XYZ file of N, CA, C and O in Angstrom:
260
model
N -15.056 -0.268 6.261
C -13.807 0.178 6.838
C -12.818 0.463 5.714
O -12.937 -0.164 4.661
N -11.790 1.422 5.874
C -11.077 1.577 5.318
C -9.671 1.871 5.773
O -9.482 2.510 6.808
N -8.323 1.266 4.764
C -7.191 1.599 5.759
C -6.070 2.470 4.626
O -6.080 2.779 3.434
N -5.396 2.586 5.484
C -4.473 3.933 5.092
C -3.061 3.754 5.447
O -2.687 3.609 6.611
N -1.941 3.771 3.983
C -1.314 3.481 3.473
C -0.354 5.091 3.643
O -0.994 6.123 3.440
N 0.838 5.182 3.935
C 1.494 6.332 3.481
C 3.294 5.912 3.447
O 3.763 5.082 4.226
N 3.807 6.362 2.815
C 5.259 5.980 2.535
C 6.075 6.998 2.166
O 5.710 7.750 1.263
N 7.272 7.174 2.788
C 8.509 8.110 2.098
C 9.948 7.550 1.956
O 10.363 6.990 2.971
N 10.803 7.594 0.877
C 12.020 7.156 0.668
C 13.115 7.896 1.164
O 13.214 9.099 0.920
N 13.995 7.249 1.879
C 14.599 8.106 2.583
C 16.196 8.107 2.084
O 17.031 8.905 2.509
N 16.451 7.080 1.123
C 17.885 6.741 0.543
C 17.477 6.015 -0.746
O 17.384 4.789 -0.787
N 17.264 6.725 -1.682
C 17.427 6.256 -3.149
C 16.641 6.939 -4.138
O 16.442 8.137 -3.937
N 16.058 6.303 -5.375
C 15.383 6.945 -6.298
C 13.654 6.997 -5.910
O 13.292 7.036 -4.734
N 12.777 6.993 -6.928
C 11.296 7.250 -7.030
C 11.076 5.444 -7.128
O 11.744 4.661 -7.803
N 9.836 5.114 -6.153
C 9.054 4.010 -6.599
C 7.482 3.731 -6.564
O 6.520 4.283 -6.029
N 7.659 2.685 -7.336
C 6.299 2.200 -7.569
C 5.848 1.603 -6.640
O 6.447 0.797 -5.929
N 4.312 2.084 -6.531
C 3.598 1.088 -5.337
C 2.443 0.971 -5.127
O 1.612 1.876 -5.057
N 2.203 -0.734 -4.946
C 0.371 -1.064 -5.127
C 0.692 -1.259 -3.413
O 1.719 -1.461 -2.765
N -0.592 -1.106 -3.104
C -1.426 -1.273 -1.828
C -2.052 -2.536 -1.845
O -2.356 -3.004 -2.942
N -2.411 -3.468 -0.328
C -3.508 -4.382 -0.790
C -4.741 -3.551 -0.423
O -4.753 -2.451 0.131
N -5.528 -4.112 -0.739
C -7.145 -3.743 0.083
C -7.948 -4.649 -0.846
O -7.745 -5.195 -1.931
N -9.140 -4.563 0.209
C -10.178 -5.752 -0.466
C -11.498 -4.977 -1.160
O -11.929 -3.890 -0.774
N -11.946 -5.622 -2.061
C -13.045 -5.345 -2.895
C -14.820 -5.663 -1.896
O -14.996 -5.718 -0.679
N -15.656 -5.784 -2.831
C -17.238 -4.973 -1.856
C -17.401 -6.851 -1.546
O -18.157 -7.337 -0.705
N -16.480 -7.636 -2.470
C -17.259 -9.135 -2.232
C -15.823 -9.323 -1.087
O -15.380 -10.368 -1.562
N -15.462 -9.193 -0.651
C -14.103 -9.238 0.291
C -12.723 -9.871 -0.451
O -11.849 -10.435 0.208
N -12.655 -9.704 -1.857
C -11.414 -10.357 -2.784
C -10.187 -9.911 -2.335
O -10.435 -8.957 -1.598
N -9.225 -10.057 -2.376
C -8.006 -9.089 -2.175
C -7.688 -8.292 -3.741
O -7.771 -8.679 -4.906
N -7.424 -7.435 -3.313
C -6.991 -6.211 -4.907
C -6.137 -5.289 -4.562
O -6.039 -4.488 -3.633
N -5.420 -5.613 -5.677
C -3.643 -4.481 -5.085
C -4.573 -3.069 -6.301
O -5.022 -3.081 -7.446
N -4.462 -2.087 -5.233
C -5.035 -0.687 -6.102
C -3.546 0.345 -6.121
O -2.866 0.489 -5.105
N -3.292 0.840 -7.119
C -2.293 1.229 -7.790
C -2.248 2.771 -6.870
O -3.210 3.539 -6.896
N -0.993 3.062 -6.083
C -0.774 3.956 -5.552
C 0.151 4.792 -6.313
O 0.650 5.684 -5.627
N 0.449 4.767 -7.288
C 1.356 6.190 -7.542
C 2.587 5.297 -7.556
O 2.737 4.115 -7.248
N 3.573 6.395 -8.092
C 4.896 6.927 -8.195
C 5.169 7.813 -7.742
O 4.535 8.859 -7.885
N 6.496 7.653 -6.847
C 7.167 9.353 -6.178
C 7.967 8.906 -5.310
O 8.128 7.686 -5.267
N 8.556 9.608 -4.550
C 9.700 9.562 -3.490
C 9.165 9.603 -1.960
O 9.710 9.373 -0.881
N 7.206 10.196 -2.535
C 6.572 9.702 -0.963
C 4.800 9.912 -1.325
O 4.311 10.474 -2.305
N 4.354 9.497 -0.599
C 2.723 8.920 -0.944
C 1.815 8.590 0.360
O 1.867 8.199 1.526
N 1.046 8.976 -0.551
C -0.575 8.319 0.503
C -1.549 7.711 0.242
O -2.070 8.380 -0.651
N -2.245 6.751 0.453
C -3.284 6.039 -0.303
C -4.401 5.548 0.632
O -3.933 5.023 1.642
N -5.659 5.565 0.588
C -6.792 4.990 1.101
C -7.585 3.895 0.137
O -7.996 4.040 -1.014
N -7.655 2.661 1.088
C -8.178 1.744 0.178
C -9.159 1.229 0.926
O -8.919 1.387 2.123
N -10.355 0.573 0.669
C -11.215 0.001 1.162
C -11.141 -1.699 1.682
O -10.924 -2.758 1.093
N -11.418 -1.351 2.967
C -11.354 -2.865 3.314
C -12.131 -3.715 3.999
O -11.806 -4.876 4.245
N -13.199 -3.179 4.342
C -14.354 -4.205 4.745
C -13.797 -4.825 5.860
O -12.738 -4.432 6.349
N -14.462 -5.810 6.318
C -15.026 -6.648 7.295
C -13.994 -7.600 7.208
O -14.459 -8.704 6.921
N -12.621 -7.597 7.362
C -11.945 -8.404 6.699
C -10.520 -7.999 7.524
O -10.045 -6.872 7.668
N -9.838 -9.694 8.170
C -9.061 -9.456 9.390
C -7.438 -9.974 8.314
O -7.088 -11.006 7.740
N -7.009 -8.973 8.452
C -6.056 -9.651 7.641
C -4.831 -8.225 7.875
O -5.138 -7.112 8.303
N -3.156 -8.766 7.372
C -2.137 -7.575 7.542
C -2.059 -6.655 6.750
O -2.948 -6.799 5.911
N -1.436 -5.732 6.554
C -1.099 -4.872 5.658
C -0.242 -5.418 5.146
O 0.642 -6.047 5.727
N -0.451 -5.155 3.063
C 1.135 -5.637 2.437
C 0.976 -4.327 1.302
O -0.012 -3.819 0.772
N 2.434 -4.054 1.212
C 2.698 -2.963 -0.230
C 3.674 -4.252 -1.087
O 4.429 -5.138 -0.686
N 3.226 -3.832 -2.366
C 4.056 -4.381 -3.783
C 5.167 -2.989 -4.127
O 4.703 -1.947 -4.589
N 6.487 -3.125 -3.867
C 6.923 -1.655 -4.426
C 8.043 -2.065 -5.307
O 8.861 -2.917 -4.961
N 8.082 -1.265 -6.797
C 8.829 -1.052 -7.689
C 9.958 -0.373 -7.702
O 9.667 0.817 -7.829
N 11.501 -0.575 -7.612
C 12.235 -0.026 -7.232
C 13.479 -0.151 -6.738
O 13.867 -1.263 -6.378
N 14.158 0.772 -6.661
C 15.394 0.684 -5.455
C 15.959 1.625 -4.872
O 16.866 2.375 -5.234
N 15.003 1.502 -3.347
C 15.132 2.231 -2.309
C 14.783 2.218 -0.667
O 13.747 1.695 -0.256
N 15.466 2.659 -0.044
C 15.357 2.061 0.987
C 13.729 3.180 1.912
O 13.649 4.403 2.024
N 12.954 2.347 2.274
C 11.730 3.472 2.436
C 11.287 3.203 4.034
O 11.792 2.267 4.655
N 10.418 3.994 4.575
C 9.487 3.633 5.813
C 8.241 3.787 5.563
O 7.951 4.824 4.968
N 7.073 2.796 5.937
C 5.513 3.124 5.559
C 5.047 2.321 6.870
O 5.557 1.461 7.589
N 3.821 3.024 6.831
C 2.581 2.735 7.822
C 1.316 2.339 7.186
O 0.325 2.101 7.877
């Protein structure tokens, strides 16, 4: 399985942003999404019941799914 990450800033500058998703042994691993003012990312996540979290670099106010 895999899940899907997308984000846009709607009041401020450009940021940074890791994704979680899990590795083939089920680890958690933040995979490095880019820089920009908006983004998309697919990460792999296996068999594995858990929430969505973003790490974001920055200051701005954003919306993601």
């Amino acid at each position: 399985m895999k899940m899907v990450y997308a984000w846009k800033v709607f009041k401020g500058g450009s940021i940074c942003v890791k994704a979680k998703g899990f590795n083939s042994k089920g680890k958690k691993t933040w995979y490095d999404a880019g820089c920009g003012k908006s983004g998309k990312i697919t990460v792999p996540w296996g068999n594995v019941a858990a929430n969505k979290e973003m790490k974001v670099k920055g200051a701005a106010l954003l919306r993601w799914s």
